[in-house]
Coordinates of C-alpha atoms in Angstrom, one line a residue:
F1 CA 0.0 0.0 0.0
T2 CA 3.1 2.2 -0.3
L3 CA 1.7 4.2 -3.2
I4 CA -1.8 4.8 -1.8
D5 CA -0.3 5.9 1.6
A6 CA 2.2 8.2 -0.2
V7 CA -0.4 10.1 -2.2
K8 CA -3.3 10.3 0.2
N9 CA -4.2 13.8 1.2
I10 CA -1.9 15.5 -1.4
A11 CA -4.1 18.3 -2.7
N12 CA -4.7 19.0 -6.3
I13 CA -3.5 15.7 -7.7
T14 CA -5.3 12.5 -8.7
L15 CA -3.5 9.2 -8.7
K16 CA -4.8 7.1 -11.6
I17 CA -4.0 3.4 -11.1
I18 CA -3.9 1.4 -14.3
G19 CA -4.0 -2.3 -14.4
E20 CA -5.4 -5.4 -12.7
G21 CA -3.7 -7.6 -10.2
P22 CA -4.0 -9.8 -7.1
I23 CA -4.1 -6.8 -4.7
K24 CA -6.5 -4.5 -6.6
E25 CA -9.5 -5.4 -4.4
D26 CA -7.4 -4.7 -1.3
L27 CA -6.3 -1.4 -2.7
E28 CA -9.9 -0.4 -3.6
L29 CA -11.1 -1.4 -0.1
K30 CA -8.3 0.7 1.5
V31 CA -9.3 3.7 -0.6
R32 CA -13.0 3.3 0.3
N33 CA -12.5 2.6 4.0
E34 CA -10.1 5.5 4.5
K35 CA -12.2 7.8 2.3
I36 CA -9.2 8.7 0.1
T37 CA -10.6 10.9 -2.6
N38 CA -7.6 11.5 -4.9
V39 CA -7.2 7.9 -6.1
C40 CA -9.1 6.3 -8.9
F41 CA -8.8 2.9 -10.5
L42 CA -8.9 2.8 -14.3
G43 CA -8.6 -1.0 -14.7
Y44 CA -6.7 -2.8 -17.5
K45 CA -5.7 -0.6 -20.5
T46 CA -3.7 -1.4 -23.6
G47 CA -2.7 0.3 -26.8
R48 CA -4.0 3.7 -27.6
E49 CA -6.1 4.0 -24.4
L50 CA -3.0 3.2 -22.3
N51 CA -0.8 5.6 -24.2
E52 CA -3.4 8.4 -23.9
E53 CA -3.6 8.0 -20.1
V54 CA 0.2 8.1 -19.8
R55 CA 0.4 11.1 -22.1
K56 CA -2.0 13.0 -19.9
A57 CA 0.0 12.2 -16.7
M58 CA 2.5 14.7 -15.2
F59 CA 4.8 11.7 -14.4
V60 CA 4.6 8.0 -13.8
L61 CA 5.0 6.0 -10.6
C62 CA 6.4 2.5 -10.5
P63 CA 6.5 1.5 -6.8
S64 CA 7.3 -2.2 -7.4
E65 CA 7.8 -4.1 -4.2
C66 CA 8.9 -7.3 -5.9
Y67 CA 11.8 -7.9 -8.3
E68 CA 11.3 -6.8 -11.9
N69 CA 14.1 -7.2 -14.3
N70 CA 13.2 -4.7 -17.0
P71 CA 9.7 -3.2 -16.4
R72 CA 8.0 -2.6 -19.7
S73 CA 5.8 0.1 -18.2
I74 CA 8.9 2.2 -17.5
I75 CA 10.2 1.8 -21.0
E76 CA 6.8 2.7 -22.5
S77 CA 6.5 5.7 -20.2
F78 CA 10.0 6.9 -21.3
A79 CA 9.0 6.4 -24.9
L80 CA 6.1 8.9 -24.3
G81 CA 8.5 11.4 -22.7
K82 CA 7.5 10.8 -19.1
C83 CA 9.9 10.8 -16.2
V84 CA 9.3 8.0 -13.7
I85 CA 9.5 7.7 -9.9
G86 CA 10.5 4.0 -9.3
S87 CA 11.5 1.9 -6.4
R88 CA 15.1 0.8 -6.0
T89 CA 14.5 -2.9 -6.7
G90 CA 15.4 -5.3 -9.5
G91 CA 16.3 -3.6 -12.8
I92 CA 14.4 -0.4 -12.1
P93 CA 17.4 1.7 -11.0
E94 CA 19.2 0.8 -14.2
L95 CA 16.4 2.5 -16.1
V96 CA 15.3 5.2 -13.7
R97 CA 18.5 7.2 -13.2
D98 CA 18.2 9.7 -10.4
N99 CA 17.7 13.3 -11.6
E100 CA 18.3 12.1 -15.2
T101 CA 15.3 10.0 -16.3
G102 CA 13.4 10.2 -13.1
L103 CA 13.8 9.6 -9.3
T104 CA 14.1 6.5 -7.2
F105 CA 13.1 5.7 -3.7
E106 CA 13.7 2.8 -1.2
R107 CA 11.2 0.0 -1.9
G108 CA 8.3 0.3 0.6
S109 CA 9.3 3.7 1.9
V110 CA 6.1 5.8 2.0
E111 CA 8.0 8.9 3.3
E112 CA 10.7 8.8 0.6
L113 CA 8.2 8.2 -2.2
R114 CA 6.0 11.1 -0.9
T115 CA 9.2 13.3 -0.8
K116 CA 10.0 12.5 -4.4
I117 CA 6.4 13.2 -5.5
F118 CA 6.5 16.6 -3.7
Y119 CA 9.8 17.3 -5.3
L120 CA 8.4 16.9 -8.8
L121 CA 5.2 18.8 -8.0
N122 CA 7.4 21.7 -6.9
N123 CA 9.9 21.4 -9.8
R124 CA 7.8 21.1 -12.9
N125 CA 10.8 22.1 -15.2
D126 CA 12.6 19.0 -13.9
I127 CA 9.7 16.8 -15.0
V128 CA 10.1 18.1 -18.5
K129 CA 13.9 17.8 -18.6
M130 CA 13.9 14.3 -17.2
G131 CA 11.1 13.3 -19.5
E132 CA 13.2 14.4 -22.5
K133 CA 16.2 12.5 -21.3
A134 CA 14.0 9.4 -20.7
R135 CA 12.8 9.6 -24.3
M136 CA 16.4 10.0 -25.6
L137 CA 17.4 6.9 -23.6
V138 CA 14.7 4.8 -25.2
E139 CA 15.6 6.1 -28.7
K140 CA 19.3 5.3 -28.1
E141 CA 19.1 2.0 -26.1
F142 CA 15.9 0.3 -27.1
N143 CA 15.7 0.9 -30.9
Q144 CA 15.1 -1.8 -33.6
E145 CA 18.5 -1.3 -35.1
K146 CA 20.4 -1.9 -31.9
Y147 CA 18.2 -5.0 -31.1
Y148 CA 18.8 -6.4 -34.6
K149 CA 22.6 -5.9 -34.4
G150 CA 22.7 -7.6 -31.0
L151 CA 20.6 -10.5 -32.3
M152 CA 22.8 -10.9 -35.4
E153 CA 25.9 -11.0 -33.2
I154 CA 24.4 -13.8 -31.2
Y155 CA 23.6 -15.8 -34.3
Q156 CA 27.1 -15.1 -35.7
N157 CA 28.7 -16.4 -32.5
I158 CA 26.6 -19.5 -32.6
L159 CA 27.4 -20.3 -36.2
L160 CA 31.2 -19.6 -35.6
S161 CA 31.2 -22.0 -32.6
K162 CA 30.1 -25.0 -34.6

């Protein structure tokens, strides 16, 4: 519940949670029971609908509490020019580079996440700058040409080793 606890009672923002998962009902119950008014659940989104929601966002939060190697949601957010606040777990810190493509926080730390959210809310120019760097990172590191070259090198090495 790190994310919900971090954003509750922050004025003038709405946290939109996209997706389904095993704890969705628990999160909805917490929001209802605690009468948290700045959180809404949009459910599962894909394609154009998902991209539109991300485009409308000021920034994206990825508060993973379990290991994720290379979260696609972060890469997709970067591709749309959004900076990300992500937990320091798994491969997230390799993508979310502090003060470059976003901000990181200690997994499970409500206070640190809340501090990072307030930082971005009070430094809107940094949101834009980090979003631009995030977009450039995706264009440089996750493009088709780089992927193709890497794949061809693997095939070449396999063929040469026979």
